[in-house]
mmCIF file of C-alpha atoms and ligand atoms in Angstrom:
data_model
loop_
_atom_site.group_PDB
_atom_site.id
_atom_site.type_symbol
_atom_site.label_atom_id
_atom_site.label_comp_id
_atom_site.label_asym_id
_atom_site.label_seq_id
_atom_site.Cartn_x
_atom_site.Cartn_y
_atom_site.Cartn_z
ATOM 1 C CA MET F 1 98.005 105.267 71.346
ATOM 2 C CA ALA F 2 101.379 106.555 70.239
ATOM 3 C CA LEU F 3 101.740 103.711 67.753
ATOM 4 C CA ALA F 4 98.404 104.777 66.285
ATOM 5 C CA GLY F 5 99.168 108.498 66.394
ATOM 6 C CA TYR F 6 102.674 108.651 64.894
ATOM 7 C CA PRO F 7 101.515 107.876 61.327
ATOM 8 C CA LEU F 8 99.151 110.858 61.677
ATOM 9 C CA GLY F 9 102.118 113.087 62.470
ATOM 10 C CA LEU F 10 101.266 113.443 66.157
ATOM 11 C CA ARG F 11 103.802 113.529 68.969
ATOM 12 C CA PHE F 12 103.497 112.145 72.476
ATOM 13 C CA THR F 13 104.843 112.712 75.954
ATOM 14 C CA PHE F 14 103.992 110.323 78.769
ATOM 15 C CA LEU F 15 103.732 110.734 82.508
ATOM 16 C CA ASP F 16 104.339 107.507 84.386
ATOM 17 C CA ARG F 17 105.668 106.424 87.738
ATOM 18 C CA THR F 18 108.765 104.737 86.320
ATOM 19 C CA GLU F 19 110.799 105.020 83.142
ATOM 20 C CA ASP F 20 110.632 101.276 82.669
ATOM 21 C CA THR F 21 107.198 101.380 81.114
ATOM 22 C CA PRO F 22 105.926 100.285 77.671
ATOM 23 C CA GLY F 23 105.551 103.898 76.522
ATOM 24 C CA GLY F 24 109.267 104.383 77.181
ATOM 25 C CA GLN F 25 110.002 102.498 73.979
ATOM 26 C CA LEU F 26 108.199 105.198 72.024
ATOM 27 C CA ALA F 27 108.412 108.618 73.599
ATOM 28 C CA GLU F 28 109.785 110.762 76.375
ATOM 29 C CA ILE F 29 108.610 109.642 79.811
ATOM 30 C CA ILE F 30 108.213 112.252 82.507
ATOM 31 C CA THR F 31 108.505 110.231 85.691
ATOM 32 C CA GLY F 32 106.664 111.081 88.861
ATOM 33 C CA ASP F 33 103.354 110.767 90.629
ATOM 34 C CA PHE F 34 100.055 111.261 88.823
ATOM 35 C CA ASP F 35 99.006 113.783 91.489
ATOM 36 C CA ASP F 36 102.154 115.943 91.380
ATOM 37 C CA PRO F 37 100.787 119.424 90.503
ATOM 38 C CA ALA F 38 104.102 120.683 89.081
ATOM 39 C CA LEU F 39 104.466 117.713 86.733
ATOM 40 C CA LEU F 40 100.868 117.992 85.591
ATOM 41 C CA GLU F 41 101.298 121.728 84.931
ATOM 42 C CA ARG F 42 104.417 120.964 82.894
ATOM 43 C CA LEU F 43 102.623 118.312 80.890
ATOM 44 C CA ALA F 44 99.641 120.600 80.270
ATOM 45 C CA ALA F 45 101.947 123.415 79.149
ATOM 46 C CA GLU F 46 103.833 121.141 76.737
ATOM 47 C CA CYS F 47 100.808 119.417 75.205
ATOM 48 C CA ASP F 48 97.785 120.372 73.105
ATOM 49 C CA CYS F 49 95.636 117.770 74.817
ATOM 50 C CA LEU F 50 95.891 115.506 77.864
ATOM 51 C CA THR F 51 94.427 112.018 77.985
ATOM 52 C CA PHE F 52 94.830 108.838 80.053
ATOM 53 C CA ASP F 53 94.756 105.089 79.494
ATOM 54 C CA TRP F 54 94.253 104.151 83.152
ATOM 55 C CA GLU F 55 91.063 105.056 84.974
ATOM 56 C CA ASN F 56 92.552 105.516 88.412
ATOM 57 C CA VAL F 57 94.541 108.693 87.829
ATOM 58 C CA PRO F 58 93.583 111.127 90.611
ATOM 59 C CA VAL F 59 90.945 113.578 89.382
ATOM 60 C CA GLU F 60 91.359 116.442 91.875
ATOM 61 C CA PRO F 61 94.867 117.548 90.765
ATOM 62 C CA LEU F 62 93.691 117.523 87.139
ATOM 63 C CA LYS F 63 90.695 119.704 88.038
ATOM 64 C CA LYS F 64 93.070 122.263 89.567
ATOM 65 C CA LEU F 65 95.244 122.721 86.467
ATOM 66 C CA SER F 66 95.559 126.384 85.573
ATOM 67 C CA GLY F 67 95.709 126.588 81.769
ATOM 68 C CA ASP F 68 93.053 125.669 79.251
ATOM 69 C CA THR F 69 94.636 122.497 77.859
ATOM 70 C CA PRO F 70 91.725 120.122 77.240
ATOM 71 C CA ILE F 71 91.625 116.917 79.295
ATOM 72 C CA LEU F 72 89.685 114.242 77.440
ATOM 73 C CA PRO F 73 87.705 112.054 77.983
ATOM 74 C CA PRO F 74 85.937 114.526 80.323
ATOM 75 C CA LEU F 75 86.944 114.402 83.986
ATOM 76 C CA ALA F 76 83.306 113.828 84.965
ATOM 77 C CA ALA F 77 83.443 110.499 83.108
ATOM 78 C CA LEU F 78 86.764 109.636 84.728
ATOM 79 C CA GLU F 79 85.353 110.449 88.156
ATOM 80 C CA THR F 80 82.252 108.329 87.570
ATOM 81 C CA GLY F 81 84.295 105.391 86.292
ATOM 82 C CA GLN F 82 86.403 105.428 89.459
ATOM 83 C CA ASP F 83 83.514 104.653 91.789
ATOM 84 C CA ARG F 84 81.266 101.632 91.327
ATOM 85 C CA LEU F 85 78.447 103.444 93.163
ATOM 86 C CA ALA F 86 78.623 106.565 90.960
ATOM 87 C CA GLU F 87 78.693 104.263 87.942
ATOM 88 C CA LYS F 88 75.547 102.432 89.010
ATOM 89 C CA GLN F 89 73.777 105.711 89.816
ATOM 90 C CA LEU F 90 74.590 107.017 86.344
ATOM 91 C CA PHE F 91 73.357 103.801 84.719
ATOM 92 C CA ALA F 92 70.100 104.103 86.665
ATOM 93 C CA ARG F 93 69.675 107.752 85.723
ATOM 94 C CA LEU F 94 70.075 106.891 82.031
ATOM 95 C CA GLY F 95 67.736 103.895 82.199
ATOM 96 C CA ILE F 96 70.511 101.319 81.793
ATOM 97 C CA PRO F 97 69.830 98.110 83.761
ATOM 98 C CA THR F 98 72.330 97.036 86.452
ATOM 99 C CA ALA F 99 72.578 94.270 89.031
ATOM 100 C CA GLY F 100 70.879 94.967 92.367
ATOM 101 C CA TYR F 101 73.313 96.443 94.871
ATOM 102 C CA ALA F 102 73.777 98.047 98.268
ATOM 103 C CA THR F 103 76.571 100.195 99.641
ATOM 104 C CA VAL F 104 78.319 98.681 102.632
ATOM 105 C CA ASP F 105 80.293 100.595 105.232
ATOM 106 C CA SER F 106 80.096 98.296 108.252
ATOM 107 C CA LYS F 107 79.882 94.614 109.132
ATOM 108 C CA ALA F 108 76.278 95.072 110.205
ATOM 109 C CA GLU F 109 75.399 96.682 106.878
ATOM 110 C CA LEU F 110 77.064 93.788 105.073
ATOM 111 C CA ALA F 111 74.950 91.208 106.909
ATOM 112 C CA GLU F 112 71.786 93.227 106.339
ATOM 113 C CA ALA F 113 72.503 93.774 102.617
ATOM 114 C CA ALA F 114 73.467 90.142 102.007
ATOM 115 C CA GLY F 115 70.203 89.048 103.606
ATOM 116 C CA ARG F 116 68.303 91.351 101.279
ATOM 117 C CA LEU F 117 70.187 90.604 98.009
ATOM 118 C CA GLU F 118 70.450 86.882 98.798
ATOM 119 C CA TYR F 119 73.391 84.564 98.212
ATOM 120 C CA PRO F 120 75.515 84.258 96.190
ATOM 121 C CA CYS F 121 76.528 87.901 96.061
ATOM 122 C CA LEU F 122 79.721 89.758 95.375
ATOM 123 C CA LEU F 123 81.385 92.237 97.714
ATOM 124 C CA LYS F 124 83.577 94.755 95.867
ATOM 125 C CA THR F 125 85.660 97.761 96.816
ATOM 126 C CA ARG F 126 83.994 100.827 95.312
ATOM 127 C CA ARG F 127 87.343 102.130 94.094
ATOM 128 C CA MET F 128 90.619 100.912 92.595
ATOM 129 C CA GLY F 129 89.461 97.410 91.636
ATOM 130 C CA TYR F 130 90.781 95.839 88.428
ATOM 131 C CA ASP F 131 91.297 92.341 87.024
ATOM 132 C CA GLY F 132 88.934 90.973 89.648
ATOM 133 C CA LYS F 133 91.019 92.419 92.506
ATOM 134 C CA GLY F 134 89.152 93.831 95.503
ATOM 135 C CA GLN F 135 86.273 91.366 95.182
ATOM 136 C CA TYR F 136 84.942 88.667 97.492
ATOM 137 C CA MET F 137 82.245 86.173 96.597
ATOM 138 C CA LEU F 138 79.770 85.363 99.386
ATOM 139 C CA ARG F 139 77.994 82.018 99.101
ATOM 140 C CA GLY F 140 76.388 81.988 102.528
ATOM 141 C CA GLU F 141 76.390 83.528 105.998
ATOM 142 C CA ASP F 142 79.683 81.821 106.826
ATOM 143 C CA ASP F 143 81.376 84.088 104.304
ATOM 144 C CA LEU F 144 80.315 87.350 105.995
ATOM 145 C CA GLU F 145 83.201 87.353 108.452
ATOM 146 C CA PRO F 146 86.019 86.439 106.008
ATOM 147 C CA ALA F 147 84.627 88.847 103.377
ATOM 148 C CA TRP F 148 84.679 91.683 105.891
ATOM 149 C CA GLU F 149 88.167 90.635 107.049
ATOM 150 C CA ALA F 150 89.387 90.761 103.461
ATOM 151 C CA LEU F 151 87.849 94.045 102.311
ATOM 152 C CA GLY F 152 86.372 95.890 105.311
ATOM 153 C CA GLY F 153 87.625 99.352 106.225
ATOM 154 C CA THR F 154 87.187 100.962 102.818
ATOM 155 C CA ALA F 155 84.011 101.981 100.939
ATOM 156 C CA LEU F 156 82.330 98.830 99.610
ATOM 157 C CA ILE F 157 79.446 97.797 97.435
ATOM 158 C CA LEU F 158 77.603 94.489 97.563
ATOM 159 C CA GLU F 159 76.245 93.262 94.241
ATOM 160 C CA GLU F 160 73.715 90.673 93.381
ATOM 161 C CA PHE F 161 75.453 87.819 91.542
ATOM 162 C CA VAL F 162 74.207 87.883 87.957
ATOM 163 C CA ASN F 163 73.675 84.435 86.540
ATOM 164 C CA PHE F 164 74.591 85.598 83.046
ATOM 165 C CA ASP F 165 74.728 83.592 79.816
ATOM 166 C CA TYR F 166 77.938 85.322 78.797
ATOM 167 C CA GLU F 167 79.643 88.738 78.753
ATOM 168 C CA VAL F 168 80.014 91.346 76.016
ATOM 169 C CA SER F 169 81.456 94.809 75.731
ATOM 170 C CA GLN F 170 80.587 97.755 73.545
ATOM 171 C CA VAL F 171 83.354 100.129 72.536
ATOM 172 C CA ALA F 172 82.279 103.512 71.165
ATOM 173 C CA ALA F 173 84.102 106.604 69.990
ATOM 174 C CA ARG F 174 82.963 110.216 70.004
ATOM 175 C CA SER F 175 84.814 113.271 68.767
ATOM 176 C CA THR F 176 84.825 116.795 70.166
ATOM 177 C CA ARG F 177 82.786 117.654 67.074
ATOM 178 C CA GLY F 178 79.996 115.344 68.261
ATOM 179 C CA GLU F 179 80.585 112.607 65.687
ATOM 180 C CA THR F 180 80.088 109.102 67.122
ATOM 181 C CA CYS F 181 80.794 105.576 65.954
ATOM 182 C CA PHE F 182 80.419 102.098 67.415
ATOM 183 C CA TYR F 183 82.655 99.072 67.136
ATOM 184 C CA PRO F 184 81.063 95.675 66.627
ATOM 185 C CA LEU F 185 80.107 93.991 69.876
ATOM 186 C CA ALA F 186 82.822 91.790 71.410
ATOM 187 C CA ARG F 187 82.159 88.682 73.463
ATOM 188 C CA ASN F 188 84.468 88.440 76.462
ATOM 189 C CA VAL F 189 85.524 85.388 78.416
ATOM 190 C CA HIS F 190 86.963 86.011 81.875
ATOM 191 C CA LYS F 191 88.845 83.618 84.118
ATOM 192 C CA GLY F 192 89.309 84.463 87.753
ATOM 193 C CA GLY F 193 88.016 87.993 87.114
ATOM 194 C CA ILE F 194 90.657 88.644 84.420
ATOM 195 C CA LEU F 195 89.827 89.017 80.741
ATOM 196 C CA HIS F 196 91.077 85.814 79.101
ATOM 197 C CA TYR F 197 89.968 86.389 75.510
ATOM 198 C CA SER F 198 87.583 88.395 73.323
ATOM 199 C CA ILE F 199 85.842 87.382 70.112
ATOM 200 C CA ALA F 200 84.669 90.004 67.618
ATOM 201 C CA PRO F 201 82.511 90.762 65.853
ATOM 202 C CA TRP F 202 80.021 88.929 68.060
ATOM 203 C CA SER F 203 76.840 88.752 66.032
ATOM 204 C CA ALA F 204 73.882 89.541 68.292
ATOM 205 C CA PRO F 205 71.858 92.275 66.582
ATOM 206 C CA VAL F 206 69.272 92.748 69.349
ATOM 207 C CA LEU F 207 71.944 93.065 72.027
ATOM 208 C CA GLU F 208 73.983 95.379 69.844
ATOM 209 C CA THR F 209 71.005 97.689 69.409
ATOM 210 C CA HIS F 210 70.538 97.907 73.185
ATOM 211 C CA ALA F 211 74.261 98.412 73.775
ATOM 212 C CA ARG F 212 74.462 101.269 71.289
ATOM 213 C CA GLU F 213 71.402 102.958 72.754
ATOM 214 C CA TYR F 214 72.953 102.801 76.221
ATOM 215 C CA LEU F 215 76.340 104.100 75.144
ATOM 216 C CA GLU F 216 74.753 106.829 73.044
ATOM 217 C CA ALA F 217 73.034 108.107 76.194
ATOM 218 C CA MET F 218 76.318 108.067 78.103
ATOM 219 C CA LEU F 219 78.259 109.835 75.338
ATOM 220 C CA GLU F 220 75.615 112.561 75.257
ATOM 221 C CA HIS F 221 75.475 112.841 79.023
ATOM 222 C CA PHE F 222 79.196 113.540 79.329
ATOM 223 C CA ASP F 223 79.572 115.465 76.052
ATOM 224 C CA TYR F 224 82.199 112.780 75.651
ATOM 225 C CA ALA F 225 85.298 112.651 73.483
ATOM 226 C CA GLY F 226 87.541 109.623 72.957
ATOM 227 C CA ILE F 227 86.844 105.932 73.477
ATOM 228 C CA LEU F 228 84.191 104.794 75.957
ATOM 229 C CA THR F 229 83.681 101.122 76.827
ATOM 230 C CA VAL F 230 80.912 99.443 78.779
ATOM 231 C CA GLU F 231 81.032 95.816 79.940
ATOM 232 C CA PHE F 232 77.700 94.013 80.008
ATOM 233 C CA PHE F 233 76.279 90.738 81.278
ATOM 234 C CA VAL F 234 73.986 89.031 78.773
ATOM 235 C CA CYS F 235 70.788 87.461 80.144
ATOM 236 C CA GLY F 236 68.752 86.196 77.227
ATOM 237 C CA GLU F 237 67.974 89.264 75.140
ATOM 238 C CA ARG F 238 68.719 91.630 78.015
ATOM 239 C CA LEU F 239 71.890 93.478 78.810
ATOM 240 C CA ILE F 240 72.890 94.306 82.370
ATOM 241 C CA ALA F 241 75.633 96.907 82.632
ATOM 242 C CA ASN F 242 78.575 95.784 84.746
ATOM 243 C CA GLU F 243 81.046 98.649 84.528
ATOM 244 C CA MET F 244 82.224 101.514 82.336
ATOM 245 C CA ALA F 245 85.760 102.396 81.281
ATOM 246 C CA PRO F 246 86.390 105.946 80.024
ATOM 247 C CA ARG F 247 89.376 104.836 77.971
ATOM 248 C CA VAL F 248 90.693 102.440 75.382
ATOM 249 C CA HIS F 249 89.840 98.979 76.652
ATOM 250 C CA ASN F 250 91.407 95.531 76.719
ATOM 251 C CA SER F 251 88.349 94.076 74.994
ATOM 252 C CA GLY F 252 88.976 96.524 72.138
ATOM 253 C CA HIS F 253 92.571 95.482 71.474
ATOM 254 C CA TRP F 254 91.374 93.259 68.616
ATOM 255 C CA THR F 255 90.578 96.450 66.665
ATOM 256 C CA ILE F 256 94.294 97.134 66.059
ATOM 257 C CA GLU F 257 94.345 94.584 63.258
ATOM 258 C CA GLY F 258 90.711 93.465 63.224
ATOM 259 C CA ALA F 259 88.950 96.761 62.462
ATOM 260 C CA HIS F 260 89.504 99.296 59.695
ATOM 261 C CA THR F 261 90.391 101.926 62.305
ATOM 262 C CA SER F 262 91.638 100.848 65.735
ATOM 263 C CA GLN F 263 90.204 102.059 69.044
ATOM 264 C CA PHE F 264 93.555 103.746 69.693
ATOM 265 C CA GLU F 265 93.462 105.741 66.491
ATOM 266 C CA ASN F 266 89.834 106.728 66.999
ATOM 267 C CA HIS F 267 90.595 107.734 70.577
ATOM 268 C CA VAL F 268 93.301 110.086 69.388
ATOM 269 C CA ARG F 269 91.196 111.353 66.495
ATOM 270 C CA GLY F 270 88.216 111.895 68.780
ATOM 271 C CA ILE F 271 90.009 113.939 71.429
ATOM 272 C CA LEU F 272 91.685 116.110 68.772
ATOM 273 C CA GLY F 273 88.449 116.794 66.903
ATOM 274 C CA LEU F 274 89.572 114.926 63.783
ATOM 275 C CA PRO F 275 87.124 112.917 61.669
ATOM 276 C CA LEU F 276 86.593 109.405 63.094
ATOM 277 C CA GLY F 277 87.648 106.377 61.068
ATOM 278 C CA ASP F 278 85.627 103.331 60.014
ATOM 279 C CA PRO F 279 85.180 101.032 63.058
ATOM 280 C CA SER F 280 83.879 98.047 61.067
ATOM 281 C CA ALA F 281 85.586 94.637 61.233
ATOM 282 C CA ARG F 282 88.015 93.376 58.610
ATOM 283 C CA GLY F 283 87.139 89.730 59.255
ATOM 284 C CA HIS F 284 86.712 87.439 62.234
ATOM 285 C CA SER F 285 88.984 88.295 65.134
ATOM 286 C CA ALA F 286 89.961 86.883 68.497
ATOM 287 C CA MET F 287 92.225 88.539 71.042
ATOM 288 C CA VAL F 288 93.903 86.457 73.719
ATOM 289 C CA ASN F 289 95.628 88.062 76.705
ATOM 290 C CA LEU F 290 99.135 86.870 77.504
ATOM 291 C CA LEU F 291 99.517 86.735 81.258
ATOM 292 C CA GLY F 292 102.484 86.230 83.541
ATOM 293 C CA ALA F 293 105.180 85.273 81.036
ATOM 294 C CA MET F 294 105.350 85.483 77.236
ATOM 295 C CA PRO F 295 104.903 82.204 75.349
ATOM 296 C CA GLU F 296 107.670 81.479 72.856
ATOM 297 C CA LEU F 297 107.457 84.030 70.029
ATOM 298 C CA SER F 298 108.026 81.566 67.225
ATOM 299 C CA ALA F 299 105.279 79.301 68.556
ATOM 300 C CA LEU F 300 102.815 82.218 68.475
ATOM 301 C CA LEU F 301 103.924 83.252 64.996
ATOM 302 C CA ASP F 302 103.499 79.679 63.790
ATOM 303 C CA ILE F 303 99.779 80.390 63.887
ATOM 304 C CA GLN F 304 99.038 82.070 60.576
ATOM 305 C CA GLY F 305 97.056 85.271 61.059
ATOM 306 C CA ALA F 306 98.391 85.824 64.593
ATOM 307 C CA HIS F 307 99.503 89.349 65.506
ATOM 308 C CA VAL F 308 101.725 89.416 68.575
ATOM 309 C CA HIS F 309 101.932 92.344 70.988
ATOM 310 C CA ASP F 310 104.665 92.100 73.616
ATOM 311 C CA TYR F 311 104.413 95.160 75.877
ATOM 312 C CA GLY F 312 107.966 94.740 77.157
ATOM 313 C CA LYS F 313 106.775 94.455 80.763
ATOM 314 C CA SER F 314 108.639 92.315 83.278
ATOM 315 C CA PRO F 315 106.979 88.958 83.941
ATOM 316 C CA ARG F 316 104.888 88.627 87.087
ATOM 317 C CA PRO F 317 102.220 86.020 87.846
ATOM 318 C CA LEU F 318 98.908 86.945 86.160
ATOM 319 C CA ARG F 319 100.237 90.313 84.966
ATOM 320 C CA LYS F 320 98.972 91.309 81.509
ATOM 321 C CA ILE F 321 102.231 91.532 79.579
ATOM 322 C CA GLY F 322 100.978 91.171 76.042
ATOM 323 C CA HIS F 323 98.198 89.971 73.809
ATOM 324 C CA CYS F 324 97.831 88.164 70.533
ATOM 325 C CA THR F 325 95.124 88.832 67.949
ATOM 326 C CA LEU F 326 93.929 86.513 65.202
ATOM 327 C CA VAL F 327 92.236 87.934 62.143
ATOM 328 C CA CYS F 328 90.771 85.385 59.728
ATOM 329 C CA ASP F 329 88.500 85.536 56.705
ATOM 330 C CA GLU F 330 86.440 82.579 57.890
ATOM 331 C CA GLN F 331 84.846 82.226 61.293
ATOM 332 C CA ALA F 332 85.595 78.485 61.478
ATOM 333 C CA ASP F 333 89.259 79.147 60.757
ATOM 334 C CA ARG F 334 89.341 81.753 63.529
ATOM 335 C CA ASP F 335 87.694 79.345 65.968
ATOM 336 C CA ASN F 336 90.215 76.571 65.199
ATOM 337 C CA LYS F 337 93.211 78.833 65.512
ATOM 338 C CA LEU F 338 91.805 80.329 68.697
ATOM 339 C CA GLN F 339 92.011 76.881 70.295
ATOM 340 C CA ASP F 340 95.706 76.617 69.318
ATOM 341 C CA LEU F 341 96.367 80.091 70.659
ATOM 342 C CA LEU F 342 94.537 79.428 73.925
ATOM 343 C CA GLU F 343 96.684 76.351 74.457
ATOM 344 C CA LEU F 344 99.853 78.389 74.069
ATOM 345 C CA ALA F 345 98.564 81.166 76.289
ATOM 346 C CA SER F 346 96.864 79.097 78.952
ATOM 347 C CA THR F 347 99.808 78.052 81.106
ATOM 348 C CA GLU F 348 99.421 80.940 83.537
ATOM 349 C CA ILE F 349 95.713 81.408 83.837
ATOM 350 C CA ASP F 350 94.639 77.789 84.528
HETATM 351 N N1 LIG B 1 77.619 91.029 89.918
HETATM 352 C C1 LIG B 1 78.282 90.089 89.244
HETATM 353 N N2 LIG B 1 77.682 88.920 88.905
HETATM 354 C C2 LIG B 1 78.350 87.952 88.238
HETATM 355 N N3 LIG B 1 79.638 88.057 87.867
HETATM 356 C C3 LIG B 1 80.297 89.194 88.148
HETATM 357 C C4 LIG B 1 79.653 90.274 88.838
HETATM 358 N N4 LIG B 1 80.546 91.270 88.987
HETATM 359 C C5 LIG B 1 81.690 90.841 88.409
HETATM 360 N N5 LIG B 1 81.558 89.601 87.904
HETATM 361 C C6 LIG B 1 82.613 88.827 87.171
HETATM 362 O O1 LIG B 1 83.899 89.311 87.537
HETATM 363 C C7 LIG B 1 84.521 89.974 86.420
HETATM 364 C C8 LIG B 1 85.302 91.183 86.898
HETATM 365 O O2 LIG B 1 84.452 92.079 87.601
HETATM 366 P P1 LIG B 1 84.389 93.642 87.303
HETATM 367 O O3 LIG B 1 83.325 94.208 88.144
HETATM 368 O O4 LIG B 1 84.310 93.864 85.843
HETATM 369 O O5 LIG B 1 85.777 94.133 87.921
HETATM 370 P P2 LIG B 1 87.142 94.588 87.277
HETATM 371 O O6 LIG B 1 87.159 96.057 87.537
HETATM 372 O O7 LIG B 1 88.153 93.831 88.063
HETATM 373 O O8 LIG B 1 87.111 94.243 85.813
HETATM 374 C C9 LIG B 1 83.368 90.319 85.502
HETATM 375 O O9 LIG B 1 83.794 90.478 84.167
HETATM 376 C C10 LIG B 1 82.481 89.076 85.684
HETATM 377 O O10 LIG B 1 83.000 87.968 84.996
HETATM 378 MG MG1 LIG B 2 85.609 94.520 84.403
#
């Protein structure tokens, strides 16, 4: 966000739990907890606008802030995105299809719900899940006990397993002036619940029409500003909403080089009430996540058209520590180079 905002003459201050964070390379870091009222007051007093790039920042302390510094995207969207049940209820209210589900608060409820939704089904924590964490796949009755052992004791949701053809996401931007724009649809490939790579634009006009209709309804509902992303399962010509993210999204990272205006720039423009920039694609892009440890830089740069992003995070198994985006004029060229890139990046995720 800061990299996108500096050319516009904007300045940034970050709140994070440690100084050793990617933003520390770019701006002052105020270190502390996200729910520390004094730190939040200080941040609000120093800034013209507050925003977030992580959807699990506690909402209550932000609601209690005294001044009138805008917090965007709206806290109602943040709150909804933090709870898989609230998310599904919103989707239903706006006529957006979702997988069948049941809330689960006891072992008996789990057995009852699994019987009703049928196997396979997926038990998830309602809150704080990311990168496939906090999920347990149930294939039969034998899995009830271990699933409850693994996740029981916190609010849970059991979801029907969607036998999807593939996954896509729609990234949209809206400004405080009510202007909206939509990025081309991206196709996402996950491995082990973690986004492995995205391809964009993904040409699927019927799906794109549905996706835009759904996001339009959500943007209106929240009187939204900033970037909003929704992940969908594709079943034939139907979209089933999986989850929403009220923030810039991993599946939108390709837009940094692959779109005329990146999601980061449009996020910043949107929350500050500036005109939004052109979200259309510059060519054929693919974004591959770099997990665990960075591949050799020169090997990545050997691939012509590759744009490397090393976040400067310490290596840890399966941690997202960077990504690499290809932008090519020809789709076939992109597809070939994607294979090379996947080979370089695949050591960790396989
Ligand atoms: N109900 C489901 N049916 C089939 N696959 C699912 C379902 N829920 C999640 N998945 C798979 O797991 C991935 C991660 O799940 P998701 O709910 O998006 O959690 P996270 O918050 O970790 O991204 C999804 O992108 C999809 O590949
Ligand atoms: Mg997800």
